[in-house]
Coordinates of C-alpha atoms and ligand atoms in Angstrom, one line a residue:
M71 CA 258.2 129.7 269.4
S72 CA 256.4 126.3 268.1
G73 CA 254.7 127.7 264.4
E74 CA 257.4 130.4 263.9
K75 CA 258.5 130.6 260.9
I76 CA 262.7 130.9 261.2
A77 CA 265.3 131.2 258.3
I78 CA 268.5 129.2 258.1
A79 CA 271.2 130.2 255.8
S80 CA 275.6 129.2 255.6
D81 CA 278.3 129.0 253.8
H82 CA 279.8 126.4 252.6
A83 CA 281.9 125.7 256.1
G84 CA 278.4 125.4 257.8
V85 CA 275.9 123.4 255.4
E86 CA 276.2 120.5 257.9
L87 CA 275.6 122.1 260.8
K88 CA 273.1 123.7 259.3
A89 CA 271.3 120.5 258.7
A90 CA 271.3 119.2 261.9
L91 CA 269.9 122.7 263.1
K92 CA 267.2 122.2 260.5
Q93 CA 266.2 119.0 262.2
V94 CA 266.5 120.3 266.1
L95 CA 263.9 123.5 264.3
A96 CA 262.4 121.0 262.2
S97 CA 261.1 119.1 266.2
A98 CA 260.4 122.5 268.2
G99 CA 257.8 122.7 266.1
C100 CA 259.0 125.7 263.9
E101 CA 258.3 126.2 259.9
V102 CA 261.6 126.3 258.3
L103 CA 263.9 128.6 255.3
D104 CA 266.3 127.4 253.9
L105 CA 268.3 129.4 252.4
G106 CA 271.7 127.9 251.6
T107 CA 273.6 126.8 250.5
D108 CA 273.6 123.5 249.7
G109 CA 276.6 121.9 249.1
S110 CA 280.3 122.0 250.3
A111 CA 281.5 124.1 246.8
S112 CA 283.4 127.2 248.2
V113 CA 280.7 130.3 248.5
D114 CA 280.6 133.6 250.2
Y115 CA 278.9 134.3 253.7
P116 CA 278.3 138.0 253.3
D117 CA 275.6 136.5 250.1
F118 CA 274.0 134.7 252.2
A119 CA 273.8 137.0 255.6
D120 CA 272.2 139.5 253.1
A121 CA 269.5 136.8 251.9
L122 CA 268.5 136.3 255.4
A123 CA 268.3 139.9 255.9
A124 CA 266.3 141.1 252.6
R125 CA 263.8 137.4 254.2
M126 CA 263.6 139.8 257.6
R127 CA 263.5 142.9 255.7
A128 CA 260.4 142.1 253.1
G129 CA 258.8 140.1 257.0
D130 CA 259.0 136.9 255.6
V131 CA 260.1 136.3 259.1
A132 CA 261.2 137.8 262.5
R133 CA 264.5 135.6 263.4
G134 CA 266.9 133.7 262.0
V135 CA 270.9 131.2 261.9
L136 CA 273.2 131.5 259.9
I137 CA 276.7 129.4 260.3
C138 CA 280.2 130.1 258.9
G139 CA 282.9 128.4 259.8
T140 CA 283.1 131.5 262.8
G141 CA 280.7 132.9 263.0
I142 CA 282.1 135.7 262.9
G143 CA 282.6 136.5 258.6
I144 CA 278.5 135.9 258.3
G145 CA 277.8 137.6 261.9
I146 CA 279.9 141.0 260.8
A147 CA 277.9 141.2 256.8
A148 CA 274.2 140.4 258.9
N149 CA 275.3 143.0 261.2
R150 CA 275.3 146.0 258.2
H151 CA 271.7 145.3 257.5
K152 CA 269.3 147.8 259.5
G153 CA 267.5 146.2 262.3
V154 CA 270.0 143.1 261.7
R155 CA 270.9 142.3 265.2
A156 CA 272.6 139.1 265.2
A157 CA 274.9 137.9 268.0
L158 CA 277.8 135.0 267.5
C159 CA 277.3 132.9 270.4
H160 CA 279.4 130.3 271.7
D161 CA 277.2 129.0 274.6
V162 CA 274.2 128.4 276.3
T163 CA 274.7 131.6 278.4
S164 CA 275.5 134.1 275.6
A165 CA 272.8 133.0 273.4
R166 CA 270.5 133.5 276.5
L167 CA 272.1 136.6 277.0
S168 CA 271.8 137.6 273.9
R169 CA 267.6 137.4 274.3
Q170 CA 267.1 138.3 277.5
H171 CA 269.6 141.5 277.2
N172 CA 269.8 142.5 273.4
D173 CA 266.8 141.0 271.4
A174 CA 268.8 139.2 269.2
N175 CA 266.8 138.0 265.8
V176 CA 269.1 136.6 264.3
L177 CA 271.1 133.5 266.2
V178 CA 275.0 133.1 265.0
L179 CA 276.9 129.9 265.0
G180 CA 280.0 129.3 264.1
A181 CA 281.0 125.3 262.9
R182 CA 284.3 125.1 263.4
M183 CA 284.5 126.6 266.5
V184 CA 281.2 124.9 268.8
G185 CA 280.1 121.2 268.7
A186 CA 277.1 120.4 267.1
E187 CA 275.6 119.8 270.7
V188 CA 277.0 123.1 271.7
A189 CA 274.9 124.2 268.5
R190 CA 271.6 123.1 269.6
D191 CA 271.2 124.3 273.2
C192 CA 273.1 127.5 271.9
L193 CA 269.6 126.8 269.3
L194 CA 267.0 126.1 272.1
A195 CA 268.3 129.2 274.5
F196 CA 267.4 131.0 271.6
L197 CA 264.0 129.9 270.8
E198 CA 262.6 129.6 273.5
T199 CA 264.3 133.3 275.8
P200 CA 262.2 136.2 275.6
F201 CA 263.9 139.6 275.7
E202 CA 263.9 140.9 278.5
G203 CA 262.5 144.7 278.0
G204 CA 262.9 147.6 280.8
R205 CA 266.6 148.9 280.8
H206 CA 267.7 146.7 277.6
E207 CA 264.3 148.6 275.7
R208 CA 266.3 151.8 275.7
R209 CA 270.2 150.3 274.4
V210 CA 268.5 148.3 271.9
A211 CA 265.8 151.4 270.5
K212 CA 269.7 153.0 270.0
L213 CA 271.5 150.3 268.2
G214 CA 268.4 151.4 265.2
Ligands
LIG1 C1 285.7 129.8 255.1 O1 286.3 129.5 254.7 C2 285.2 130.1 256.2 O2 286.6 132.2 256.1 C3 284.2 131.8 256.6 O3 283.4 129.8 256.8 C4 284.5 132.2 258.4 O4 284.7 131.6 259.0 C5 284.4 133.1 258.0 O5 285.0 134.4 259.0

């Protein structure tokens, strides 16, 4: 995890949380690729999910973080891309299990749904937890 390059993106609803989580990533030793948005101007969350998926497809990053108000829209948009397994998490348990069982490669957070501390804990669990493999391998393979 330390040294890993992680992309992060949000819509306008997630800008503040994105800034906080960039610090968490940096403290964890990650290189951060910020794909925007940068201000409070209203933007469309699919554009930011698409930007992250494009970076993953290009091999620039293997994992990322997406944030919108609920996490729902940006997570739906991300999961339309082949190879993206985006998990909307509201607590550390779902973040941990998204890695252990689903090999999630994108953590999705709702800035209007969780506080900064919970988001931080979700992010650290996402970064630190390995995929369990075994019986989960076959299921994840079926996701395409
Ligand atoms: C933006 O107002 C809001 O709709 C968006 O951040 C997200 O919650 C959509 O799912």
